[in-house]
């Protein structure tokens, strides 16, 4: 069971989930808990010999009933692969899975905010290589979505709508567009190759999207992640996070997906160190316009 | 090809878990299962999908 403590100095919750120290750490393929249970082989987390997409409650949860939930989303029964390399139909199906979990978890009285994310690569702390993501259903509103709500107030309207308009009019940092979704390196990116993938219409969450918008979102996310892998000709580590409306207080939101990749070159990492952690100010080595140009070219060459 | 062991689950069937009836959500078919340790698992399938990995 996790313990929650309020950090008065920072004004934010800290969650202690000490049982997670024992979670499975970078197992070999033969011991992967996210692979299917093969005939004659030891059981894995998934008691089926094949599957498309599976969601299950995390064995090492950061949150659990009656104070939220922690789930694992397995994208495929194939051990080797990535979100970028899923068949388009599977990526589109994943959007529906995310939507179903957002709606079901968000309807629970103990859930205030549903966070859907993927940590890809050991550089961002991945402990299992099998293609998968996670869902944390928070029993409180975390600081980042609270900041986004504060931005809405500061800009007297939807901040994402306003920023999307600015980025679209400027165009220098736009890296990909389709009918429903626009992707760009934000004007004040905090990571060298940070990307925001934004629904062009104001949609509070996946639940408000049309089927066509979900398909376009899947296509945009795959274009960006394939471009990432193309950029340095290597699997590109990232943290991918869906930002949606809180479910507990009726507040607004604007569905978008943010990527926080740690690489600043093919081999060098950007660390959140002294200035970033001690002062809260990110110091950047790369201009957003330059990283956008590189990503735009990578996406175009990969397509 | 290796023959399945007598205790192996049939394709599409879970071993050691209780299943509930199928549900529909958009294009998805859901099958909920309670694992032996009490945790919930949901199996999602798309009737039209033929493969998940691109070569």
XYZ file of N, CA, C and O in Angstrom, chain B residues 4 7 14 16 20-21 30 32 35 38-39 41 53-54:
56
model
N 1.462 -28.522 -27.958
C 1.070 -27.883 -26.712
C 1.048 -28.887 -25.569
O 0.717 -30.048 -25.773
N -1.556 -28.931 -20.201
C -2.126 -27.868 -19.367
C -2.175 -26.517 -20.074
O -2.640 -25.543 -19.512
N -7.951 -18.131 -21.585
C -7.078 -17.870 -20.456
C -6.933 -19.109 -19.598
O -7.837 -19.928 -19.514
N -6.261 -20.414 -15.733
C -6.264 -20.021 -14.329
C -6.908 -18.683 -14.071
O -6.446 -17.922 -13.234
N -15.585 -13.070 -17.793
C -16.939 -12.552 -17.841
C -17.352 -12.421 -19.307
O -16.504 -12.506 -20.204
N -18.637 -12.166 -19.569
C -19.098 -12.071 -20.960
C -18.420 -10.934 -21.721
O -17.930 -9.976 -21.135
N -14.255 -6.421 -25.721
C -13.555 -6.538 -24.444
C -13.930 -7.837 -23.763
O -15.100 -8.220 -23.750
N -13.232 -9.307 -19.930
C -12.638 -9.067 -18.618
C -12.347 -10.395 -17.928
O -13.136 -11.330 -18.005
N -7.643 -12.334 -12.538
C -6.490 -13.217 -12.397
C -6.538 -13.944 -11.057
O -7.296 -13.567 -10.161
N -6.460 -11.941 -8.005
C -7.531 -10.973 -7.795
C -7.452 -9.737 -8.660
O -8.375 -8.920 -8.660
N -6.363 -9.581 -9.394
C -6.249 -8.396 -10.243
C -7.073 -8.565 -11.519
O -7.209 -9.669 -12.039
N -7.838 -8.115 -15.496
C -7.167 -8.059 -16.804
C -8.252 -7.922 -17.860
O -9.282 -8.600 -17.784
N 1.841 -6.087 -36.007
C 3.191 -5.586 -36.210
C 3.440 -5.327 -37.682
O 3.056 -6.113 -38.544
N 4.075 -4.218 -37.966
C 4.487 -3.948 -39.322
C 5.922 -4.408 -39.485
O 6.747 -4.207 -38.612
